[in-house]
PDB file of C-alpha atoms and ligand atoms in Angstrom:
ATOM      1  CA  UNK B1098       1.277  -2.582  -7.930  1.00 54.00           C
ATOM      2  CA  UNK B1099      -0.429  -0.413  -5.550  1.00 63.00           C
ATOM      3  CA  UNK B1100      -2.226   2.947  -6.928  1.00 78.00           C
ATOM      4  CA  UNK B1101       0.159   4.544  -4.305  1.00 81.00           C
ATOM      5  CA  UNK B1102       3.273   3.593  -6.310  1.00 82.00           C
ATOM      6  CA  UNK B1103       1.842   4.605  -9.565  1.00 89.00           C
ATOM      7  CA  UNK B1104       0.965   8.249  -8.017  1.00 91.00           C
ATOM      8  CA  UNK B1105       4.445   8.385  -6.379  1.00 93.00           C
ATOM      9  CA  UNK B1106       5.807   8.086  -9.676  1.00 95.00           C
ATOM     10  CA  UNK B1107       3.573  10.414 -11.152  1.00 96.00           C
ATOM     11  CA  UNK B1108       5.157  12.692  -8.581  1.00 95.00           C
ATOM     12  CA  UNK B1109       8.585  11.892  -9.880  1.00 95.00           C
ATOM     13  CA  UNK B1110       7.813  12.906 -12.839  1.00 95.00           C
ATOM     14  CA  UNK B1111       6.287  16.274 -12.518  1.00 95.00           C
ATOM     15  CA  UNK B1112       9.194  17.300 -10.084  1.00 93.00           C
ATOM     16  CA  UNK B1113      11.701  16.519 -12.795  1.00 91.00           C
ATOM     17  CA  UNK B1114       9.210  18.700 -14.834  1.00 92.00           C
ATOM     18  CA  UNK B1115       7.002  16.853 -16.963  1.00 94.00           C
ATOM     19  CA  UNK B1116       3.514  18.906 -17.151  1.00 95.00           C
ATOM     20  CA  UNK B1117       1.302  17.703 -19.803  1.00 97.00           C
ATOM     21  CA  UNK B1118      -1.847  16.174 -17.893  1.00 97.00           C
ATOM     22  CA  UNK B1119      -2.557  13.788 -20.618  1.00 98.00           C
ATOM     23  CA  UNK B1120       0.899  12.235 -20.554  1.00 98.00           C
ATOM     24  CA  UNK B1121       1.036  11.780 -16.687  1.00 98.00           C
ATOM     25  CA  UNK B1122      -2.406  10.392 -16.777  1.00 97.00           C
ATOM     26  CA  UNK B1123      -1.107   7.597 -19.700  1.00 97.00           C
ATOM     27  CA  UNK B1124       2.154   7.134 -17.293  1.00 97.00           C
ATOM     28  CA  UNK B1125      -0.029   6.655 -14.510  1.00 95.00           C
ATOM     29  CA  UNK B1126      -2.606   4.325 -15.839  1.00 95.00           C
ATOM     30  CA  UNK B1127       0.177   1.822 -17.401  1.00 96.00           C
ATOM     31  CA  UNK B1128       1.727  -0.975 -15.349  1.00 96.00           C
ATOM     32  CA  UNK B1129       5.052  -0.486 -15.728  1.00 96.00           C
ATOM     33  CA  UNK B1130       5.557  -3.928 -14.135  1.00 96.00           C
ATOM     34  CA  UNK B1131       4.066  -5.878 -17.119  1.00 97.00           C
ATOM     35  CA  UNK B1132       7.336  -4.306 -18.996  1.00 97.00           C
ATOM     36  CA  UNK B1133      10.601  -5.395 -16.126  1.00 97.00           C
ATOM     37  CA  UNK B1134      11.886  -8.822 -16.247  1.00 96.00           C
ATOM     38  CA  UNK B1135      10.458 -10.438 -12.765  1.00 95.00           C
ATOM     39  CA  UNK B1136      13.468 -10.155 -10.692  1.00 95.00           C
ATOM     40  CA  UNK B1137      13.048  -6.018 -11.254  1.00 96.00           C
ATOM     41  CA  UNK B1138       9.224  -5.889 -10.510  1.00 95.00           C
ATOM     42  CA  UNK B1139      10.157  -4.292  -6.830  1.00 94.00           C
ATOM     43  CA  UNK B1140      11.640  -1.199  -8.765  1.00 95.00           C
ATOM     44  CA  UNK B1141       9.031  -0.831 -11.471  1.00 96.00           C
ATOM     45  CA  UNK B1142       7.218   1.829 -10.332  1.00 96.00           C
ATOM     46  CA  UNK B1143      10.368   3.975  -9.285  1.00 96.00           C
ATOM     47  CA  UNK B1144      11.603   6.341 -11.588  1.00 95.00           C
ATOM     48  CA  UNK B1145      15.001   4.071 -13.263  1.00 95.00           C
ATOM     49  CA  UNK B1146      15.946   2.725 -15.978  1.00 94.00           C
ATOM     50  CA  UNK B1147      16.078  -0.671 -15.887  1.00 96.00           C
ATOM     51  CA  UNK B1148      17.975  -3.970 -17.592  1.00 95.00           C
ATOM     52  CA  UNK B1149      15.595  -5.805 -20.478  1.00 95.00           C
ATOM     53  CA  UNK B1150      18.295  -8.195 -21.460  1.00 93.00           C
ATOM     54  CA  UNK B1151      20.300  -8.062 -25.057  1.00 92.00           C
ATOM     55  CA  UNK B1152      22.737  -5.359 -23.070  1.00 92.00           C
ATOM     56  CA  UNK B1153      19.481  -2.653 -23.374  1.00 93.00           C
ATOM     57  CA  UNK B1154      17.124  -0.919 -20.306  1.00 94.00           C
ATOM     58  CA  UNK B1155      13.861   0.324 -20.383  1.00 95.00           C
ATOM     59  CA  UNK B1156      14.148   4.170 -20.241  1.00 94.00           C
ATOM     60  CA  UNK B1157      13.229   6.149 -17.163  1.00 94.00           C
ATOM     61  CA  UNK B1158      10.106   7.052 -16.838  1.00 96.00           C
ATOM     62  CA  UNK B1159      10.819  10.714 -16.673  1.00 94.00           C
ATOM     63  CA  UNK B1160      12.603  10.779 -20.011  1.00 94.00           C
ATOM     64  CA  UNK B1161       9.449   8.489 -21.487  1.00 97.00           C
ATOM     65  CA  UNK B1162       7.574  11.355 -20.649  1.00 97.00           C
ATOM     66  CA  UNK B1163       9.538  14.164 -21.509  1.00 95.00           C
ATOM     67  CA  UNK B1164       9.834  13.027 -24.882  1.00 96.00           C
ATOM     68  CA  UNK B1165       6.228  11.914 -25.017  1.00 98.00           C
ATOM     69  CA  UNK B1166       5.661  15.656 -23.939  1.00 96.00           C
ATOM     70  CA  UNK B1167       7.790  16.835 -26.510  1.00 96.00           C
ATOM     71  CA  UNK B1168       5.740  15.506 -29.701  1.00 97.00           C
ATOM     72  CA  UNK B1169       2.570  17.128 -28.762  1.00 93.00           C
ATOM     73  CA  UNK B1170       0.442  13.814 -29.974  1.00 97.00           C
ATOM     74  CA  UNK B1171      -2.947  13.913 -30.526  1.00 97.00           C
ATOM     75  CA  UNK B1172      -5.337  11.137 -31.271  1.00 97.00           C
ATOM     76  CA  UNK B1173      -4.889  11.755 -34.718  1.00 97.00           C
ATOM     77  CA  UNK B1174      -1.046  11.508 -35.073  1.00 98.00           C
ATOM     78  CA  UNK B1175       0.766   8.914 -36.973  1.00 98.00           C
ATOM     79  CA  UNK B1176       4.102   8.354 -34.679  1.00 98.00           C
ATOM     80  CA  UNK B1177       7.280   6.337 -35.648  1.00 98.00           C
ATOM     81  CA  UNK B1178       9.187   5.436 -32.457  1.00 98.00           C
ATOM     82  CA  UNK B1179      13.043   3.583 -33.209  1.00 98.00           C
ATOM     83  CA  UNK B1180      13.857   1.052 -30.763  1.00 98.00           C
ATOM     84  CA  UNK B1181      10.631  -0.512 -29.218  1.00 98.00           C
ATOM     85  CA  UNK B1182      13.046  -2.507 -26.314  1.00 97.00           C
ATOM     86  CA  UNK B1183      10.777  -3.700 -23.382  1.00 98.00           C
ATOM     87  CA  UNK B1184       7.720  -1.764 -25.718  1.00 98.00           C
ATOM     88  CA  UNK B1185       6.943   0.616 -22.643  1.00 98.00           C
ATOM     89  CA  UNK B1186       7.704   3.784 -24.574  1.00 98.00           C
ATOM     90  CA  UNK B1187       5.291   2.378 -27.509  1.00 98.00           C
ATOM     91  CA  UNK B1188       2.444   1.726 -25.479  1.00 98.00           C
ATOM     92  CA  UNK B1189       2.492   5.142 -23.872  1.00 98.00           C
ATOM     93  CA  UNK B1190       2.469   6.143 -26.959  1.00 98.00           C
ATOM     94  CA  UNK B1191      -0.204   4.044 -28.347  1.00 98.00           C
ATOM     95  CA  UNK B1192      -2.276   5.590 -25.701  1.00 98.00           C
ATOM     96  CA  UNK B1193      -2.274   9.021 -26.888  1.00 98.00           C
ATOM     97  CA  UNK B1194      -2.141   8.600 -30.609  1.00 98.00           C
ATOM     98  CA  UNK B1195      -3.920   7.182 -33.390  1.00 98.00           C
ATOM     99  CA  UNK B1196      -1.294   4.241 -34.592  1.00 98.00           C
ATOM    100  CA  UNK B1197       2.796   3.839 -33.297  1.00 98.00           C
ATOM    101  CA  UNK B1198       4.929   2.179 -35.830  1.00 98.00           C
ATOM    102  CA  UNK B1199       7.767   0.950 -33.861  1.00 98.00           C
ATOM    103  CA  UNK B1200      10.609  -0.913 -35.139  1.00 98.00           C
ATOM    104  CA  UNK B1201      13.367  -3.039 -33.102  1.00 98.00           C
ATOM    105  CA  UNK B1202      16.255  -4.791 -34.243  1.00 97.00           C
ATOM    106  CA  UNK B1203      16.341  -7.574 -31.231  1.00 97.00           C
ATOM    107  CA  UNK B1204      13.677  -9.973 -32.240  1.00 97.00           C
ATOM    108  CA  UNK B1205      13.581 -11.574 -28.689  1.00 97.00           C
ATOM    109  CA  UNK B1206      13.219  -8.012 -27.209  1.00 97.00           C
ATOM    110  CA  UNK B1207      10.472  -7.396 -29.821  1.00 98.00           C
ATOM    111  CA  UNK B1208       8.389 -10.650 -29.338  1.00 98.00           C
ATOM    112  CA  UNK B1209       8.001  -9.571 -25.634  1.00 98.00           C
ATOM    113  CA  UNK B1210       6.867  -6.187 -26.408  1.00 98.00           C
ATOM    114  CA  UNK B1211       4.235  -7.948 -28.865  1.00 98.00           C
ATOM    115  CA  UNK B1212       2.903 -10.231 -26.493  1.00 98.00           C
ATOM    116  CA  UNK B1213       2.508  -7.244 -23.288  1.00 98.00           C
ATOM    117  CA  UNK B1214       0.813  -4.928 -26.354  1.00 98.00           C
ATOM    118  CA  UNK B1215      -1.845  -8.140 -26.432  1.00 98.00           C
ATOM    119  CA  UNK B1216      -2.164  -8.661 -23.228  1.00 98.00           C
ATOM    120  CA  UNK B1217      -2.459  -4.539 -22.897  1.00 98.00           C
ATOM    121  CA  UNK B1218      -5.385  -4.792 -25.647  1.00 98.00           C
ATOM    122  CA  UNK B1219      -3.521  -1.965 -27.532  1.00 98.00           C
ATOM    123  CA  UNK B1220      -4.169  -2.799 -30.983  1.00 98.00           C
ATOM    124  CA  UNK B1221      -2.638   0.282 -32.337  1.00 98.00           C
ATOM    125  CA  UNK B1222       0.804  -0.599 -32.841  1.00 98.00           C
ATOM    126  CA  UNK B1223       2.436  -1.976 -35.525  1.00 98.00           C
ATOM    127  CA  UNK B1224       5.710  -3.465 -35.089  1.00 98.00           C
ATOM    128  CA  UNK B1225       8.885  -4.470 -37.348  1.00 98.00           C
ATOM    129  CA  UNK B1226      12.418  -6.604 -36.602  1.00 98.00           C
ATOM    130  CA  UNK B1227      15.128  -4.733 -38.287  1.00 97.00           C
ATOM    131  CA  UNK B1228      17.272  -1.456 -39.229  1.00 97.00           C
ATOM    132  CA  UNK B1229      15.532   1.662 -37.581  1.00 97.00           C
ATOM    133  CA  UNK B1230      18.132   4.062 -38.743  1.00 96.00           C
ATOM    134  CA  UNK B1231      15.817   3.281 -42.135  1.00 96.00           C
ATOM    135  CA  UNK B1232      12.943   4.755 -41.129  1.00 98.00           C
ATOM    136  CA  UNK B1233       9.676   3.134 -42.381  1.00 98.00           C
ATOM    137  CA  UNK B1234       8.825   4.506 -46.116  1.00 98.00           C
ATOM    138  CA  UNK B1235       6.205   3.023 -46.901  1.00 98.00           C
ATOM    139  CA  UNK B1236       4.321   4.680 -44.047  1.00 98.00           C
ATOM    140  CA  UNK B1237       6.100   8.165 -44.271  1.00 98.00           C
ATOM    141  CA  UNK B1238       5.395  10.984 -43.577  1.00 98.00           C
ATOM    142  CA  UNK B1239       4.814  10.652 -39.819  1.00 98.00           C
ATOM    143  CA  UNK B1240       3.683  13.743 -37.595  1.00 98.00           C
ATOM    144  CA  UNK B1241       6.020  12.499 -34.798  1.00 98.00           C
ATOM    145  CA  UNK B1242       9.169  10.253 -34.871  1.00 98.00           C
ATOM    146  CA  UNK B1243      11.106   9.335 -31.435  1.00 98.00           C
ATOM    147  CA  UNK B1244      14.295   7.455 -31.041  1.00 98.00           C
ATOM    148  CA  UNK B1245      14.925   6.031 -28.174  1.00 96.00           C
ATOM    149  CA  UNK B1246      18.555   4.872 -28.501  1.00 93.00           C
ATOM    150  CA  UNK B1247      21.497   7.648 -28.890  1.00 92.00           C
ATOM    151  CA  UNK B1248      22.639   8.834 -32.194  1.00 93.00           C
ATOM    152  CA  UNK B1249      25.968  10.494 -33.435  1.00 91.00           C
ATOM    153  CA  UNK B1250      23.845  12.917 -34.906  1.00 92.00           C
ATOM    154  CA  UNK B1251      20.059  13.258 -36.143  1.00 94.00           C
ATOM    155  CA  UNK B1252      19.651  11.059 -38.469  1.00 94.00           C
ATOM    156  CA  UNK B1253      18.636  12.671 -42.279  1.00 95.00           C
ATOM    157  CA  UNK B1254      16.539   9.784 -43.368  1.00 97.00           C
ATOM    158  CA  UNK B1255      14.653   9.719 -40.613  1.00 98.00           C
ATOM    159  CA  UNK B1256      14.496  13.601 -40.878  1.00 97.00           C
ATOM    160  CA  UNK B1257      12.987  12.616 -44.711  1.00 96.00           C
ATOM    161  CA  UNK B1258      10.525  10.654 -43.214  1.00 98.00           C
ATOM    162  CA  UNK B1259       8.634  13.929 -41.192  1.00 98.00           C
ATOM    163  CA  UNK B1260       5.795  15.506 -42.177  1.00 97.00           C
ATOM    164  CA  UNK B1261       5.243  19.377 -42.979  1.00 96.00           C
ATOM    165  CA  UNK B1262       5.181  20.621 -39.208  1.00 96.00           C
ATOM    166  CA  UNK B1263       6.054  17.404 -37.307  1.00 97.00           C
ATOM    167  CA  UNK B1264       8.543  17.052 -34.758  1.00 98.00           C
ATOM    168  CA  UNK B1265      11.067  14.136 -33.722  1.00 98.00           C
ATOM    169  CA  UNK B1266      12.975  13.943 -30.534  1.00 97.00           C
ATOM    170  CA  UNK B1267      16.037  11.838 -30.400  1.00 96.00           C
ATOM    171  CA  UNK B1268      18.945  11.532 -27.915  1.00 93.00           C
ATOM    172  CA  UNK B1269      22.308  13.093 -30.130  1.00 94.00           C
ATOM    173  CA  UNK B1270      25.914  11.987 -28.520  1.00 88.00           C
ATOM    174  CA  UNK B1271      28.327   9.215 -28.976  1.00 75.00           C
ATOM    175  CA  UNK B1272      29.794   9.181 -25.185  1.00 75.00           C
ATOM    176  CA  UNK B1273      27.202   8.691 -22.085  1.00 68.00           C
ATOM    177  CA  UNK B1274      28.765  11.838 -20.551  1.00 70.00           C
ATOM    178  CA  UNK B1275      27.676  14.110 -23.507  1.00 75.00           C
ATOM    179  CA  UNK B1276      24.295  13.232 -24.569  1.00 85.00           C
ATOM    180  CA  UNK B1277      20.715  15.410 -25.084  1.00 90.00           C
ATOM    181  CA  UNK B1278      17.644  14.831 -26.267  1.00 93.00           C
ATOM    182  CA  UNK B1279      17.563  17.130 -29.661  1.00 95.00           C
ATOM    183  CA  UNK B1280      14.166  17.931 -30.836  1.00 96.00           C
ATOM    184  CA  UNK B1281      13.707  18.479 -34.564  1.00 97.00           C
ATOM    185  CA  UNK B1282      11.111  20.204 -36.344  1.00 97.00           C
ATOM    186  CA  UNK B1283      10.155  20.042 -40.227  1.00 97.00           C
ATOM    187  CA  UNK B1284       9.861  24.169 -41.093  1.00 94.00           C
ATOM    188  CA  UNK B1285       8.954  24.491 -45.009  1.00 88.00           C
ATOM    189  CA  UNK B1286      12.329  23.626 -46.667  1.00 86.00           C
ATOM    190  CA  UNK B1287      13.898  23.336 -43.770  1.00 94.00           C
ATOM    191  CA  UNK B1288      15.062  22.287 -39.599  1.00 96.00           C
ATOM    192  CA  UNK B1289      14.764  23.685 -36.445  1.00 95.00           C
ATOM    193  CA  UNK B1290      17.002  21.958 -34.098  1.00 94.00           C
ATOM    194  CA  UNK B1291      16.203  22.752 -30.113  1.00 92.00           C
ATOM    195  CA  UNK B1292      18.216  20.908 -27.352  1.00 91.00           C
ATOM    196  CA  UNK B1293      16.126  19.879 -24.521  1.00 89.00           C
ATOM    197  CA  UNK B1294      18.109  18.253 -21.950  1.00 78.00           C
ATOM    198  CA  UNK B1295      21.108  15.790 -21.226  1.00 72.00           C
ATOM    199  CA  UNK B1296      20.521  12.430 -20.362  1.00 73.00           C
ATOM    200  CA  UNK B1297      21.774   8.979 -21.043  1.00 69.00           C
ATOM    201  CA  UNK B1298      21.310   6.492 -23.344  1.00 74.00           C
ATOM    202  CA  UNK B1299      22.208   3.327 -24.879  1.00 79.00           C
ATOM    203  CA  UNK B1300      23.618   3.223 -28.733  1.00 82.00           C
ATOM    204  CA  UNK B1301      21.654   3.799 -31.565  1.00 87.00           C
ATOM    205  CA  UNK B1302      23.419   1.004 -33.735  1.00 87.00           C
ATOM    206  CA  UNK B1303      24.279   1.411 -37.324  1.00 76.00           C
ATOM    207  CA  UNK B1304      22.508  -0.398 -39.996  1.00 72.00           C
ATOM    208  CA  UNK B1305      25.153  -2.355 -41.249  1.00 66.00           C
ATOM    209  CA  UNK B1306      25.686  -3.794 -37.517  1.00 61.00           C
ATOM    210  CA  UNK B1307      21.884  -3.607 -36.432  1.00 50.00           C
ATOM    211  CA  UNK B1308      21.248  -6.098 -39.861  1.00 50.00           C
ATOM    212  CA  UNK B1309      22.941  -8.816 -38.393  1.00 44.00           C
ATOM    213  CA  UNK B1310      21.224  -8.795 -34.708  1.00 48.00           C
ATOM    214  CA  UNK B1311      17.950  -9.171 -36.437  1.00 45.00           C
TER     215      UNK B1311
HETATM  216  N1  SAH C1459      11.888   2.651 -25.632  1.00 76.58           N
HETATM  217  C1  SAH C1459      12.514   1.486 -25.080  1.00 76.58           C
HETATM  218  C2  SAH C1459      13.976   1.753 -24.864  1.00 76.58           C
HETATM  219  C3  SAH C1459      14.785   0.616 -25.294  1.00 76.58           C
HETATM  220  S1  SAH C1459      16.524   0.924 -25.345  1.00 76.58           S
HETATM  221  C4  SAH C1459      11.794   1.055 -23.813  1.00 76.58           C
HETATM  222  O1  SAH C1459      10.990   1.845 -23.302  1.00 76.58           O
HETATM  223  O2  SAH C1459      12.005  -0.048 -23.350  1.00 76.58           O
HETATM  224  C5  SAH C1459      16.746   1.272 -27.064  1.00 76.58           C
HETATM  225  C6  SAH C1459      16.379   0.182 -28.029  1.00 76.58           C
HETATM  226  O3  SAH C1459      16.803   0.589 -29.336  1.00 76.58           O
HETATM  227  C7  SAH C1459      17.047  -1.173 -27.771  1.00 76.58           C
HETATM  228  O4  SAH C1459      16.086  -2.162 -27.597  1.00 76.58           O
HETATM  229  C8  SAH C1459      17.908  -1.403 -29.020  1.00 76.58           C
HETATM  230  O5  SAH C1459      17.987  -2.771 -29.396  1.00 76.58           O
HETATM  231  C9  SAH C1459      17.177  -0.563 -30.063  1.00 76.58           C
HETATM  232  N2  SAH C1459      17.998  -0.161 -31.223  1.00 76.58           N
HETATM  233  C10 SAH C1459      19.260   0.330 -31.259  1.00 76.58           C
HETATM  234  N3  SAH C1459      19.645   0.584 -32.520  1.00 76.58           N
HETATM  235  C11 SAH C1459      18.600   0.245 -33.334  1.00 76.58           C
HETATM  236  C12 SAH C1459      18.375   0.274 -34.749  1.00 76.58           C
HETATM  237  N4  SAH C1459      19.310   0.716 -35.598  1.00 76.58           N
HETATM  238  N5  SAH C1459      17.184  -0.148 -35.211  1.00 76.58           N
HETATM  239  C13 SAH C1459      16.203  -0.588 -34.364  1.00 76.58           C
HETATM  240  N6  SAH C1459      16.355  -0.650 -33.024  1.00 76.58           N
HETATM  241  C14 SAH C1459      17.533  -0.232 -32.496  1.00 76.58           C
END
């Protein structure tokens, strides 16, 4: 894709008011077209979601960075990210932090994402096929966790799973018509909760159902 398509996106993205330089630049530098099934390639660099297969889409690219913006990452946080999909959130991600654990409960979906984080050379992800809504324990606490599917509500074990002063952003609402991204910060013994902005997702799936897609 032409340099002009990535900056036009770029554009996109700070008129529907992302700011942070570091995240445009990572949005800007990625091919987004390495992450679209073939037949979607023409629309890669515009700012849509857009089909994966398995019923899912690969976010917008304003919402990828919105969120992104939202975690403040450094290059030496630890991020969790639920629901890898087409792996474009992740490697954004992987660009401006020191290691993305990402989990996805579509194998298929998650073999693709492996394969474009080779052919990427980013060899700071590490990846899992199952039950997000889990977390990752064994790697807990993270600094920053994002879900990218839409939850009833913010999930408490993934809550668990923050560190002292880390932040999560995840999409809260059942119905298309009524969801936000929530942000959630770790504060001592307790939450902050901050609503950012409505937009739409697909389901966050419940673990007994997401077991059996695995
Ligand atoms: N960030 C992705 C968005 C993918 S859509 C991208 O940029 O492409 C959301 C993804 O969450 C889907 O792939 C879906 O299969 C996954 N998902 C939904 N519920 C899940 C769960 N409980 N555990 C893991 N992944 C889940």
């Amino acid at each position: 894709m032409s340099d002009e398509g990535k900056a036009k996106l770029v554009m996109a993205l700070r008129k529907a008011g992302v700011t942070d330089t570091a995240v445009l630049g990572a949005i800007e530098k990625l091919p987004r077209d390495v992450f679209v099934p073939a037949h979607f390639r023409h629309a890669a660099y515009d700012d849509v979601a857009l089909p994966i297969g398995h019923g899912q889409t690969v976010s917008r690219p304003a919402v990828v960075g919105l969120m992104t913006e939202a975690l403040c990452l450094t290059p030496r946080t630890k991020v969790l990210e639920i629901g890898t999909g087409s792996g474009y959130q992740t490697a954004v991600l992987a660009m401006l932090s020191r290691r993305v654990y990402t989990i996805e409960r579509h194998r298929p979906l998650l073999a693709m994402a492996e394969q474009r984080f080779g052919q990427l050379k980013l060899f700071n992800i590490t990846t899992r096929a199952g039950d997000g809504t889990l977390g990752w324990k064994a790697q807990a606490p993270f600094q920053c966790i994002i879900v990218t599917a839409a939850a009833a509500d913010v999930p408490p074990v993934l809550a668990d799973q923050l560190a002292e002063g880390g932040a999560m952003v995840v999409p809260i609402g059942s119905d298309y018509a009524s969801q936000a991204i929530v942000k959630v910060v770790r504060e001592g013994s307790g939450f902050t909760t901050k609503e950012m902005r409505a937009v739409p997702f697909v389901p966050l799936v419940p673990a007994d159902t997401a077991r059996e897609a695995v």
